[in-house]
Coordinates of C-alpha atoms in Angstrom, one line a residue:
M25 CA 189.0 128.4 113.7
G26 CA 186.6 131.0 115.1
R27 CA 183.0 130.3 116.1
S28 CA 180.3 130.2 113.4
M29 CA 177.8 133.0 113.2
E30 CA 175.2 130.6 114.5
D31 CA 177.3 129.8 117.6
K32 CA 177.9 133.5 118.2
K33 CA 174.2 134.2 117.9
S34 CA 173.2 131.5 120.4
S35 CA 176.1 132.1 122.9
L36 CA 175.4 133.7 126.2
E37 CA 178.1 134.8 128.6
I38 CA 177.4 133.4 132.1
I39 CA 179.8 134.1 134.9
S40 CA 180.7 130.7 136.4
P41 CA 180.9 130.0 140.2
N42 CA 184.2 131.2 141.7
L43 CA 185.2 128.0 143.5
P44 CA 188.6 127.1 144.9
N45 CA 190.5 124.1 143.3
E46 CA 190.3 122.2 146.6
L47 CA 187.5 122.2 149.1
D48 CA 187.2 120.3 152.4
R49 CA 184.4 117.9 152.8
L50 CA 181.4 119.1 154.8
T51 CA 179.0 116.9 156.7
I52 CA 176.2 119.2 157.8
F53 CA 173.0 117.2 157.4
D54 CA 173.4 114.9 160.3
K55 CA 171.4 117.5 162.3
N56 CA 168.6 119.8 161.5
I57 CA 169.4 122.9 159.5
Q58 CA 168.2 126.0 161.4
S59 CA 166.8 129.1 159.8
E60 CA 169.4 131.7 158.9
D61 CA 172.2 129.1 159.1
S62 CA 175.2 129.9 156.8
F63 CA 177.7 127.5 155.2
T64 CA 180.8 128.5 153.4
M65 CA 183.7 126.8 151.5
G66 CA 183.2 123.0 151.2
I67 CA 182.0 120.0 149.2
I68 CA 179.0 118.0 150.2
S69 CA 178.9 114.6 148.4
N70 CA 177.2 111.3 148.2
A71 CA 174.5 112.3 150.8
L72 CA 170.8 112.0 151.4
V73 CA 169.3 115.1 152.8
E74 CA 165.8 114.6 154.1
N75 CA 163.1 116.1 156.3
Q76 CA 164.7 119.6 156.5
I77 CA 162.6 122.7 156.8
A78 CA 164.3 126.1 157.2
E79 CA 164.3 129.6 155.8
H80 CA 166.9 132.2 154.9
V81 CA 169.7 129.6 154.8
S82 CA 172.8 130.6 152.8
F83 CA 175.5 128.6 151.0
E84 CA 178.6 130.2 149.5
K85 CA 181.4 128.6 147.6
I86 CA 179.9 125.1 148.0
I87 CA 179.8 122.1 145.7
F88 CA 176.9 119.6 146.0
K89 CA 177.8 116.3 144.3
N90 CA 175.6 113.2 144.1
V91 CA 173.2 114.7 146.8
T92 CA 169.6 113.7 146.9
F93 CA 167.1 116.0 148.7
H94 CA 163.9 114.4 150.0
N95 CA 161.1 116.3 151.7
V96 CA 163.2 119.5 151.9
S97 CA 161.9 123.1 152.1
L98 CA 164.5 125.9 152.0
K99 CA 162.5 129.0 151.2
Y100 CA 164.4 132.2 150.8
L101 CA 167.6 130.2 150.1
D102 CA 170.7 132.3 149.2
L103 CA 173.2 130.6 146.9
V104 CA 176.5 132.4 145.8
D105 CA 179.2 130.6 143.9
V106 CA 177.6 127.2 144.1
R107 CA 177.6 124.1 141.8
F108 CA 175.2 121.2 141.9
E109 CA 176.5 118.0 140.1
N110 CA 174.3 114.9 139.6
C111 CA 171.9 116.0 142.3
D112 CA 168.2 115.3 142.8
L113 CA 166.3 118.4 143.9
S114 CA 162.9 117.1 142.9
N115 CA 159.9 118.6 144.7
M116 CA 162.1 120.9 146.8
D117 CA 160.5 124.1 148.0
L118 CA 162.9 126.9 147.0
R119 CA 160.4 129.7 146.7
E120 CA 161.7 133.3 146.7
S121 CA 165.4 132.2 146.7
V122 CA 168.3 134.1 145.3
L123 CA 170.9 132.3 143.1
H124 CA 174.0 134.2 141.9
K125 CA 176.8 132.4 139.9
V126 CA 175.2 128.9 140.2
E127 CA 175.5 125.9 138.0
M128 CA 173.1 123.0 137.9
V129 CA 174.7 120.1 135.9
N130 CA 173.0 116.7 135.3
C131 CA 170.5 117.5 138.0
K132 CA 166.9 116.2 138.5
M133 CA 164.5 119.0 139.4
V134 CA 161.1 117.4 138.7
G135 CA 158.4 119.5 140.4
T136 CA 160.9 121.8 142.1
N137 CA 159.3 125.0 143.2
M138 CA 161.4 128.1 142.5
S139 CA 158.6 130.5 142.1
E140 CA 159.4 134.2 142.7
S141 CA 163.1 133.5 142.8
T142 CA 165.8 135.8 141.5
L143 CA 168.5 134.2 139.2
R144 CA 171.7 136.0 138.1
N145 CA 174.4 134.2 136.1
V146 CA 172.9 130.7 136.5
Q147 CA 173.3 127.8 134.1
F148 CA 171.2 124.6 133.9
D149 CA 173.0 122.0 131.8
N150 CA 171.4 118.6 131.0
C151 CA 168.8 119.0 133.8
N152 CA 165.3 117.5 134.0
G153 CA 163.0 120.3 135.2
S154 CA 159.8 118.8 134.1
Y155 CA 156.7 120.1 136.0
A156 CA 159.0 122.6 137.9
L157 CA 157.4 125.8 139.0
F158 CA 159.2 129.0 137.9
R159 CA 156.3 131.4 138.2
F160 CA 157.2 135.0 138.5
L161 CA 160.9 134.1 138.1
N162 CA 163.3 137.0 137.7
C163 CA 166.1 136.0 135.3
K164 CA 169.1 137.8 134.1
Q165 CA 172.1 136.1 132.4
V166 CA 170.5 132.6 132.7
N167 CA 171.0 129.7 130.3
F168 CA 169.0 126.5 130.0
K169 CA 170.7 124.0 127.7
N170 CA 170.3 120.3 126.7
S171 CA 167.5 120.1 129.3
S172 CA 163.9 119.1 129.7
L173 CA 161.4 121.7 130.9
C174 CA 158.3 120.1 129.6
N175 CA 155.1 120.9 131.5
A176 CA 157.1 123.5 133.6
D177 CA 155.4 126.8 134.5
F178 CA 157.1 130.1 133.8
Y179 CA 153.9 132.2 134.3
K180 CA 154.9 135.9 134.1
A181 CA 158.6 135.2 134.4
K182 CA 160.9 138.1 133.6
F183 CA 163.6 137.3 131.1
L184 CA 166.7 139.5 130.4
K185 CA 169.6 137.9 128.5
V186 CA 168.2 134.4 128.9
G187 CA 169.0 131.4 126.6
F188 CA 167.1 128.3 125.8
N189 CA 169.3 126.0 123.8
N190 CA 168.3 122.5 122.7
T191 CA 165.8 122.3 125.5
N192 CA 162.4 120.6 125.6
L193 CA 159.6 123.2 126.1
Q194 CA 156.7 121.0 125.2
Q195 CA 153.6 121.8 127.1
T196 CA 155.6 124.4 129.0
G197 CA 153.5 127.4 130.3
M198 CA 155.0 130.8 129.5
S199 CA 151.9 132.9 129.6
G200 CA 152.8 136.5 130.5
A201 CA 156.5 135.9 130.1
K202 CA 157.6 138.3 127.3
L203 CA 159.8 136.4 124.9
K204 CA 161.1 139.3 122.8
G205 CA 164.7 138.6 121.7
I206 CA 164.6 135.0 123.1
D207 CA 165.9 132.4 120.7
L208 CA 163.8 129.2 120.9
S209 CA 164.8 127.9 117.4
S210 CA 166.7 124.9 118.8
C211 CA 163.9 123.9 121.2
K212 CA 160.9 121.6 121.1
L213 CA 157.9 123.8 121.4
E214 CA 154.8 121.7 120.7
G215 CA 152.1 122.8 123.1
L216 CA 154.0 125.8 124.4
G217 CA 151.6 127.8 126.5
V218 CA 151.9 131.4 125.3
T219 CA 149.8 134.2 123.9
V220 CA 150.4 136.1 120.6
D221 CA 151.6 139.1 122.7
D222 CA 154.1 136.8 124.5
L223 CA 155.6 135.8 121.2
D224 CA 156.2 139.3 119.9
G225 CA 159.9 139.5 118.9
C226 CA 160.6 135.8 119.8
I227 CA 163.1 134.0 117.5
V228 CA 161.8 130.6 116.1
S229 CA 162.7 128.4 113.1
P230 CA 160.5 128.2 110.0
E231 CA 159.4 124.7 111.0
Q232 CA 158.3 125.9 114.5
V233 CA 155.9 128.4 113.0
M234 CA 153.6 125.4 112.3
S235 CA 153.3 124.9 116.1
F236 CA 151.8 128.4 116.5
S237 CA 149.4 128.3 113.5
N238 CA 146.3 127.9 115.6
L239 CA 147.4 130.5 118.0
L240 CA 148.0 133.0 115.2
G241 CA 144.7 132.1 113.5
L242 CA 146.5 130.7 110.4
I243 CA 145.1 128.1 108.1
I244 CA 148.0 126.0 106.7
K245 CA 147.3 124.9 103.1
S246 CA 149.0 121.7 102.0

C-alpha cells in the first residue's frame, strides 16, 4: 500500500550518510586532538572522550557508537557522512560547526552548544536535546523526530525544508525563527517561545491553537 496523505505531508527527504558496509576500528582519543586534525573512514566505539579542546577538526565517513564526550570543545567542527549512535554529547561546545549528511540516533545532547552552525541533510532521531543552544542555526533539509528539545534555544535560526515530528518543544525558544511552512502539528508546544510574526504560516493542529491564545490576544469562551 502507498503512504497516506498525512505521511506524504510530513515526510522530508534527508540524504543519509554515505558509509561503507565495513569500517576499521579507530582509536584516536588516547592522545590530544590537535586543531585542524582530520580523520577519515573508521568506527569509534565504546569510548570516553574527555578534556579535548581543538578547532577546525574534521571527520568524514566515521561512525561514533556508544561514545561519551566529557569536557570537550570542538568549535568549527566539520562533519561529512557521519553517524552518531547511542552517544552522549551533552554540554559539548560545537559552535560554528558544519554538518553535512549526519545522523544522530538515540543520542543525548543536553546543553550542547551548536550556535551559528550550518546543517545540511541532518537527522536527529530519538535524541534528547533539552537546553541545547541552536541560536542562529542555519538549517536546510534537517529533521528532528521522536526527540526532546524542551527548553532549547533556536533564537533567529533559519529553517528551510525542516521537519519537527513528534518532538517535545515545550518551553523551547524560537523567537526570530520564521516558522512559515513548518509543520508542528505532531509536537508538544506548551510554552513555545515565539512571536505572532514567527508563527505566520506555521502549521499547527486545532488543539494547539489553545497554546497560543494569550499570544494572539484571544479570549477562549468555554
